[in-house]
Tab-separated table of C-alpha atoms and ligand atoms in Angstrom:
chain	number	residue	atom	x	y	z
H	1	MET	CA	-111.497	52.131	-54.301
H	2	ASP	CA	-112.920	49.152	-56.206
H	3	LEU	CA	-114.476	50.596	-59.364
H	4	GLY	CA	-116.949	47.711	-59.592
H	5	ILE	CA	-116.247	46.778	-63.217
H	6	ARG	CA	-114.308	43.540	-62.751
H	7	GLY	CA	-115.181	41.096	-65.549
H	8	ARG	CA	-116.695	43.754	-67.819
H	9	LYS	CA	-115.696	43.813	-71.510
H	10	ALA	CA	-114.135	46.956	-73.005
H	11	LEU	CA	-113.341	47.971	-76.558
H	12	VAL	CA	-110.634	50.652	-76.466
H	13	CYS	CA	-109.855	52.337	-79.785
H	14	GLY	CA	-106.562	54.027	-80.597
H	15	ALA	CA	-105.030	52.025	-77.776
H	16	SER	CA	-101.440	51.134	-78.694
H	17	LYS	CA	-100.089	54.544	-77.607
H	18	GLY	CA	-100.859	57.712	-75.712
H	19	LEU	CA	-104.212	58.415	-74.083
H	20	GLY	CA	-106.050	55.366	-75.450
H	21	ARG	CA	-103.326	53.099	-74.140
H	22	ALA	CA	-103.485	54.767	-70.721
H	23	CYS	CA	-107.268	54.141	-70.634
H	24	ALA	CA	-106.745	50.482	-71.547
H	25	GLU	CA	-104.138	50.044	-68.805
H	26	ALA	CA	-106.341	51.692	-66.172
H	27	LEU	CA	-109.280	49.422	-67.107
H	28	LEU	CA	-107.020	46.355	-66.990
H	29	ARG	CA	-105.980	47.277	-63.440
H	30	GLU	CA	-109.699	47.020	-62.556
H	31	GLY	CA	-109.986	43.464	-63.900
H	32	VAL	CA	-111.697	44.382	-67.189
H	33	HIS	CA	-111.320	42.212	-70.335
H	34	VAL	CA	-109.892	44.724	-72.791
H	35	THR	CA	-109.681	44.636	-76.592
H	36	LEU	CA	-107.156	47.115	-77.982
H	37	VAL	CA	-107.539	48.577	-81.471
H	38	ALA	CA	-104.785	50.296	-83.472
H	39	ARG	CA	-103.579	50.127	-87.070
H	40	GLY	CA	-99.870	49.452	-86.675
H	41	GLN	CA	-99.133	45.820	-85.786
H	42	ALA	CA	-95.690	46.461	-84.271
H	43	ALA	CA	-96.835	49.065	-81.726
H	44	LEU	CA	-99.914	46.967	-80.961
H	45	ASP	CA	-97.754	43.896	-80.277
H	46	GLU	CA	-95.481	45.943	-78.020
H	47	ALA	CA	-98.501	47.300	-76.096
H	48	LEU	CA	-100.035	43.828	-75.774
H	49	ALA	CA	-96.794	42.377	-74.438
H	50	ALA	CA	-96.433	45.213	-71.914
H	51	MET	CA	-100.048	44.876	-70.751
H	52	GLN	CA	-100.081	41.118	-70.106
H	53	ALA	CA	-98.624	41.590	-66.612
H	54	ILE	CA	-101.172	44.320	-65.785
H	55	ALA	CA	-103.990	42.054	-66.982
H	56	LEU	CA	-102.704	39.155	-64.914
H	57	ALA	CA	-102.436	41.288	-61.769
H	58	GLY	CA	-105.906	42.789	-62.288
H	59	GLY	CA	-107.613	39.498	-63.113
H	60	GLY	CA	-108.791	40.574	-66.574
H	61	SER	CA	-107.366	39.859	-70.022
H	62	VAL	CA	-106.102	41.751	-73.038
H	63	GLN	CA	-106.222	41.093	-76.774
H	64	GLY	CA	-105.566	43.259	-79.814
H	65	VAL	CA	-107.024	43.875	-83.269
H	66	ALA	CA	-104.889	45.595	-85.904
H	67	CYS	CA	-107.359	47.586	-87.998
H	68	ASP	CA	-108.394	51.081	-88.971
H	69	ILE	CA	-111.362	51.943	-86.737
H	70	THR	CA	-112.437	54.731	-89.094
H	71	THR	CA	-113.474	52.198	-91.777
H	72	PRO	CA	-116.606	49.990	-91.762
H	73	ASP	CA	-114.394	46.919	-92.203
H	74	GLY	CA	-112.185	47.963	-89.273
H	75	ARG	CA	-115.198	48.468	-87.021
H	76	ALA	CA	-116.587	45.065	-88.047
H	77	GLN	CA	-113.255	43.423	-87.132
H	78	ALA	CA	-113.135	45.226	-83.775
H	79	LEU	CA	-116.710	44.247	-82.878
H	80	ALA	CA	-116.152	40.654	-84.008
H	81	ALA	CA	-113.256	40.453	-81.529
H	82	CYS	CA	-115.253	42.180	-78.775
H	83	PRO	CA	-118.959	41.529	-79.337
H	84	GLU	CA	-121.361	43.186	-76.915
H	85	PRO	CA	-118.867	45.443	-75.120
H	86	ASP	CA	-119.909	46.957	-71.785
H	87	ILE	CA	-117.434	49.809	-72.222
H	88	VAL	CA	-116.401	51.586	-75.430
H	89	VAL	CA	-113.611	54.163	-75.534
H	90	ASN	CA	-113.836	56.049	-78.821
H	91	ASN	CA	-110.519	57.399	-80.012
H	92	ALA	CA	-108.443	57.726	-83.164
H	93	GLY	CA	-105.640	60.026	-84.124
H	94	GLY	CA	-106.559	63.697	-84.180
H	95	PRO	CA	-106.548	65.626	-87.470
H	96	PRO	CA	-103.386	67.435	-88.567
H	97	PRO	CA	-102.825	70.951	-87.219
H	98	GLY	CA	-102.878	73.993	-89.484
H	99	ASN	CA	-104.886	77.026	-90.552
H	100	PHE	CA	-108.215	76.151	-92.225
H	101	ARG	CA	-107.101	77.824	-95.500
H	102	LYS	CA	-104.625	75.072	-96.222
H	103	PHE	CA	-107.225	72.283	-96.017
H	104	GLY	CA	-109.469	71.151	-98.864
H	105	LEU	CA	-112.882	69.527	-98.563
H	106	ASP	CA	-111.321	66.060	-98.562
H	107	ASP	CA	-109.330	66.979	-95.435
H	108	TRP	CA	-112.546	68.165	-93.776
H	109	ARG	CA	-114.370	64.984	-94.784
H	110	GLN	CA	-111.567	62.873	-93.308
H	111	ALA	CA	-111.622	64.843	-90.031
H	112	VAL	CA	-115.402	64.460	-89.764
H	113	GLU	CA	-115.101	60.743	-90.618
H	114	ASN	CA	-112.424	60.129	-87.958
H	115	ASN	CA	-113.571	62.378	-85.131
H	116	MET	CA	-117.334	62.476	-85.508
H	117	LEU	CA	-118.810	59.721	-87.699
H	118	THR	CA	-116.623	56.879	-86.392
H	119	PRO	CA	-117.632	57.368	-82.731
H	120	ILE	CA	-121.271	57.766	-83.821
H	121	ALA	CA	-121.107	54.497	-85.801
H	122	LEU	CA	-119.643	52.627	-82.818
H	123	ILE	CA	-122.275	54.083	-80.505
H	124	GLN	CA	-125.015	53.013	-82.928
H	125	ALA	CA	-123.551	49.502	-83.042
H	126	THR	CA	-123.262	49.036	-79.273
H	127	ILE	CA	-125.641	51.222	-77.271
H	128	ASP	CA	-128.856	49.216	-77.683
H	129	GLY	CA	-127.128	46.066	-76.404
H	130	MET	CA	-125.870	48.019	-73.388
H	131	VAL	CA	-129.385	49.325	-72.719
H	132	ALA	CA	-130.794	45.783	-72.951
H	133	ARG	CA	-128.154	44.509	-70.498
H	134	GLY	CA	-128.634	47.441	-68.099
H	135	PHE	CA	-125.031	48.632	-68.033
H	136	GLY	CA	-122.886	50.623	-70.429
H	137	ARG	CA	-120.179	53.256	-70.402
H	138	ILE	CA	-119.218	55.103	-73.564
H	139	VAL	CA	-116.315	57.521	-73.362
H	140	ASN	CA	-115.227	59.688	-76.270
H	141	ILE	CA	-111.744	61.142	-76.185
H	142	THR	CA	-112.207	64.589	-77.717
H	143	SER	CA	-110.135	67.668	-76.853
H	144	ALA	CA	-109.949	70.791	-74.704
H	145	THR	CA	-110.252	72.620	-78.024
H	146	VAL	CA	-113.981	71.777	-77.940
H	147	LYS	CA	-114.341	74.350	-75.137
H	148	ALA	CA	-111.543	76.667	-76.188
H	149	PRO	CA	-110.840	76.300	-79.915
H	150	MET	CA	-107.245	77.002	-80.967
H	151	ARG	CA	-106.401	78.705	-84.225
H	152	SER	CA	-104.082	75.968	-85.443
H	153	LEU	CA	-106.557	73.164	-84.674
H	154	ASP	CA	-109.422	74.156	-86.966
H	155	LEU	CA	-110.060	70.659	-88.317
H	156	SER	CA	-110.159	69.228	-84.811
H	157	SER	CA	-112.469	71.863	-83.290
H	158	GLY	CA	-114.850	71.788	-86.250
H	159	ALA	CA	-115.249	68.020	-86.484
H	160	ARG	CA	-115.463	67.426	-82.744
H	161	ALA	CA	-118.197	70.042	-82.316
H	162	GLY	CA	-120.548	67.795	-84.320
H	163	LEU	CA	-119.834	64.810	-82.077
H	164	THR	CA	-120.291	66.941	-78.953
H	165	GLY	CA	-123.752	68.071	-80.080
H	166	PHE	CA	-124.831	64.505	-80.881
H	167	ILE	CA	-123.634	63.189	-77.504
H	168	ALA	CA	-125.587	65.842	-75.587
H	169	SER	CA	-128.786	64.260	-76.855
H	170	VAL	CA	-128.037	60.526	-76.907
H	171	ALA	CA	-126.513	60.593	-73.401
H	172	ARG	CA	-129.848	61.662	-71.932
H	173	GLU	CA	-131.752	58.975	-73.795
H	174	SER	CA	-129.827	55.981	-72.418
H	175	VAL	CA	-128.969	57.005	-68.852
H	176	ALA	CA	-132.189	55.632	-67.309
H	177	SER	CA	-130.893	52.201	-68.387
H	178	ASN	CA	-127.533	52.824	-66.631
H	179	VAL	CA	-125.795	53.552	-69.932
H	180	THR	CA	-123.774	56.770	-69.802
H	181	VAL	CA	-122.045	58.644	-72.596
H	182	ASN	CA	-119.402	61.251	-71.785
H	183	ASN	CA	-116.615	63.148	-73.486
H	184	LEU	CA	-113.181	63.552	-71.924
H	185	LEU	CA	-111.418	66.737	-73.041
H	186	PRO	CA	-107.650	66.501	-72.698
H	187	GLY	CA	-105.433	69.548	-72.634
H	188	PRO	CA	-101.775	68.936	-73.494
H	189	PHE	CA	-100.629	65.443	-72.461
H	190	GLU	CA	-97.132	64.180	-73.086
H	191	THR	CA	-97.790	61.693	-75.920
H	192	ASP	CA	-96.360	61.029	-79.405
H	193	ARG	CA	-99.049	63.270	-80.873
H	194	LEU	CA	-98.171	66.198	-78.613
H	195	ARG	CA	-94.471	65.824	-79.382
H	196	SER	CA	-95.036	65.717	-83.156
H	197	THR	CA	-97.476	68.674	-83.054
H	198	LEU	CA	-95.034	70.773	-81.018
H	199	ALA	CA	-92.119	69.705	-83.231
H	200	ALA	CA	-94.004	70.931	-86.322
H	201	GLY	CA	-94.690	74.287	-84.603
H	202	ALA	CA	-91.051	74.580	-83.500
H	203	LEU	CA	-89.806	73.896	-87.019
H	204	ALA	CA	-92.135	76.527	-88.487
H	205	GLN	CA	-90.813	79.153	-86.048
H	206	GLY	CA	-87.139	78.148	-86.154
H	207	GLN	CA	-87.273	77.084	-82.499
H	208	SER	CA	-85.799	73.971	-80.893
H	209	VAL	CA	-88.348	71.306	-79.930
H	210	GLU	CA	-87.223	71.426	-76.289
H	211	ALA	CA	-87.642	75.235	-76.175
H	212	ARG	CA	-91.131	74.817	-77.608
H	213	MET	CA	-91.977	72.076	-75.060
H	214	GLU	CA	-90.760	74.313	-72.202
H	215	GLU	CA	-92.856	77.206	-73.488
H	216	GLY	CA	-95.870	74.868	-73.597
H	217	ARG	CA	-95.300	73.691	-70.025
H	218	ARG	CA	-94.976	77.258	-68.729
H	219	ALA	CA	-98.310	78.217	-70.347
H	220	ILE	CA	-100.196	75.709	-68.160
H	221	PRO	CA	-101.073	76.641	-64.548
H	222	ALA	CA	-99.896	73.182	-63.445
H	223	GLY	CA	-96.480	74.029	-64.931
H	224	ARG	CA	-96.304	70.708	-66.783
H	225	PHE	CA	-97.949	68.538	-69.387
H	226	GLY	CA	-100.383	65.865	-68.315
H	227	ASP	CA	-99.124	62.362	-67.670
H	228	PRO	CA	-101.214	59.794	-69.651
H	229	PRO	CA	-101.925	57.592	-66.571
H	230	GLU	CA	-103.738	60.602	-65.050
H	231	PHE	CA	-106.035	60.533	-68.061
H	232	GLY	CA	-106.450	56.750	-67.816
H	233	ALA	CA	-107.497	57.023	-64.173
H	234	LEU	CA	-110.208	59.571	-65.043
H	235	CYS	CA	-111.446	57.337	-67.848
H	236	ALA	CA	-111.620	54.305	-65.542
H	237	PHE	CA	-113.650	56.262	-62.975
H	238	VAL	CA	-116.102	57.508	-65.619
H	239	CYS	CA	-116.450	53.851	-66.734
H	240	SER	CA	-116.953	52.666	-63.163
H	241	ALA	CA	-120.063	51.340	-61.460
H	242	HIS	CA	-120.012	54.509	-59.324
H	243	ALA	CA	-120.427	56.882	-62.275
H	244	GLY	CA	-123.952	55.978	-63.404
H	245	TYR	CA	-125.189	59.492	-62.530
H	246	ILE	CA	-122.633	61.232	-64.759
H	247	THR	CA	-123.758	61.513	-68.361
H	248	GLY	CA	-123.629	63.953	-71.253
H	249	GLN	CA	-120.661	65.737	-69.700
H	250	ASN	CA	-117.614	67.322	-71.310
H	251	ILE	CA	-114.966	66.756	-68.686
H	252	LEU	CA	-111.808	68.862	-68.988
H	253	ILE	CA	-108.491	67.494	-67.789
H	254	ASP	CA	-105.971	70.205	-68.594
H	255	GLY	CA	-103.900	71.274	-65.580
H	256	GLY	CA	-106.045	74.396	-65.172
H	257	ALA	CA	-105.355	75.723	-68.688
H	258	TYR	CA	-108.986	76.586	-69.474
H	259	PRO	CA	-109.490	80.002	-67.874
H	260	GLY	CA	-113.315	80.088	-67.623
H	261	VAL	CA	-115.649	79.206	-64.757
H	262	PHE	CA	-117.965	76.890	-66.754
E	1	NAP	P1	-101.156	59.271	-80.115
E	1	NAP	O1	-100.128	59.273	-79.021
E	1	NAP	O2	-100.747	59.650	-81.491
E	1	NAP	O3	-101.865	57.836	-80.121
E	1	NAP	C1	-102.904	57.579	-81.037
E	1	NAP	C2	-103.287	56.117	-80.959
E	1	NAP	O4	-104.414	55.915	-81.806
E	1	NAP	C3	-102.209	55.171	-81.461
E	1	NAP	O5	-102.309	53.959	-80.780
E	1	NAP	C4	-102.584	54.991	-82.932
E	1	NAP	O6	-102.034	53.804	-83.451
E	1	NAP	C5	-104.112	54.926	-82.802
E	1	NAP	N1	-104.849	55.286	-84.011
E	1	NAP	C6	-104.712	56.424	-84.737
E	1	NAP	N2	-105.545	56.398	-85.792
E	1	NAP	C7	-106.218	55.218	-85.719
E	1	NAP	C8	-107.200	54.606	-86.546
E	1	NAP	N3	-107.641	55.202	-87.645
E	1	NAP	N4	-107.678	53.378	-86.195
E	1	NAP	C9	-107.219	52.762	-85.070
E	1	NAP	N5	-106.285	53.303	-84.254
E	1	NAP	C10	-105.797	54.516	-84.588
E	1	NAP	O7	-102.353	60.304	-79.774
E	1	NAP	P2	-102.857	60.850	-78.343
E	1	NAP	O8	-102.017	62.013	-77.958
E	1	NAP	O9	-103.045	59.716	-77.402
E	1	NAP	O10	-104.259	61.477	-78.776
E	1	NAP	C11	-105.472	60.737	-78.727
E	1	NAP	C12	-106.621	61.681	-79.073
E	1	NAP	O11	-106.654	62.757	-78.120
E	1	NAP	C13	-106.503	62.328	-80.463
E	1	NAP	O12	-107.771	62.470	-81.036
E	1	NAP	C14	-105.936	63.698	-80.134
E	1	NAP	O13	-106.253	64.667	-81.104
E	1	NAP	C15	-106.634	63.988	-78.805
E	1	NAP	N6	-105.908	64.977	-78.004
E	1	NAP	C16	-104.663	64.748	-77.560
E	1	NAP	C17	-103.999	65.724	-76.814
E	1	NAP	C18	-102.602	65.509	-76.297
E	1	NAP	O14	-102.022	66.451	-75.771
E	1	NAP	N7	-102.027	64.361	-76.404
E	1	NAP	C19	-104.640	66.937	-76.540
E	1	NAP	C20	-105.923	67.128	-76.997
E	1	NAP	C21	-106.552	66.148	-77.738
E	1	NAP	P3	-101.841	53.613	-85.059
E	1	NAP	O15	-101.309	54.912	-85.588
E	1	NAP	O16	-100.904	52.470	-85.172
E	1	NAP	O17	-103.199	53.287	-85.575
C-alpha cells in the first residue's frame, strides 16, 4: 500500500533509538524527507549511517540534529533544520520510574516539561503552517500507562495526562484542514528504555534481568514484547494520506495487555 506521503517533510524527535527511530525508518521507507533529533551525537551518527540506505531505497532523505528537544534552543535548532514540517513525531525519553514519594517538585516539573510542554510547544510552532498548507500529521508517542496507569510510573502517567487532555481539543480544531493530531500508546516494546527499566526492577527485587524480562513477556497476551518496527508501521499509517479521518485518538499498541473494552 502506497501511504501517499512521498516527498513530505518529517521532524522525528527522540529518533536515534527505540520507538522514535522505528518511526523515522518507516517514514523513510515511504519516501519522506526525515530530520532526526536526539541529544547524543554518537548514537545519532550511527542511526544516520544506518538509515542512508533506507532513504535511498525509499526516495527520501535523512539528516540529523543533535540537540535537546525539551529546551527552547533545541527546538529552534530542530525547526531551523526542518522548517515547515508536514509531519511531527513528538517524543523524548520517558521520566524515571519510581513511587511518587521519592520525587520532588523539580522531578515533576522536568516530567511535565519533557512529556507535556515540549510536545505542546512543537505543536504551537508547526500546526498553523500545516493548516495553511492543507496537510499535517502530528503524532505524540505517549504510553499505555495513559489508559492504565502503573504504580511505578507515576511521573509518566501524571505528566502525559495533561498532554492527552490538550490533544483532545486541538485535534478537533485542525482536522477540517486535513491536519490530524493523535497519540500512540505503546505497551512494552523491546528498546533500551524497556531493558533499563526492567533491569532496575530486577535489581530491586534481587532477580536476574532475563528472569524479569521473561516474566514481563508472559504477562502480555501476545506472549512477547513489541518489536519497534511494528510501532513504526503504525506511526507511518497514522501519518499517511489515508488517515485524514483519524484524529484525537489514543491508539494502544500493546499485544493485548490492556484488559478493557474501550
Ligand atoms: P529509548 O529507547 O530510550 O530511546 C529514546 C530516544 O529519545 C533516544 O534516541 C534518545 O537519544 C532520545 N531522547 C531522549 N531524550 C531526548 C531529548 N531530551 N531530546 C532529544 N532526544 C531525546 O526510549 P523508547 O523505549 O523508544 O521510548 C520512547 C518513548 O516511549 C518514551 O517517552 C517512553 O517513556 C515511551 N514508552 C516506551 C515504552 C517501551 O516499552 N519502550 C513503553 C511505554 C512508553 P538521546 O538520549 O541521545 O537524546
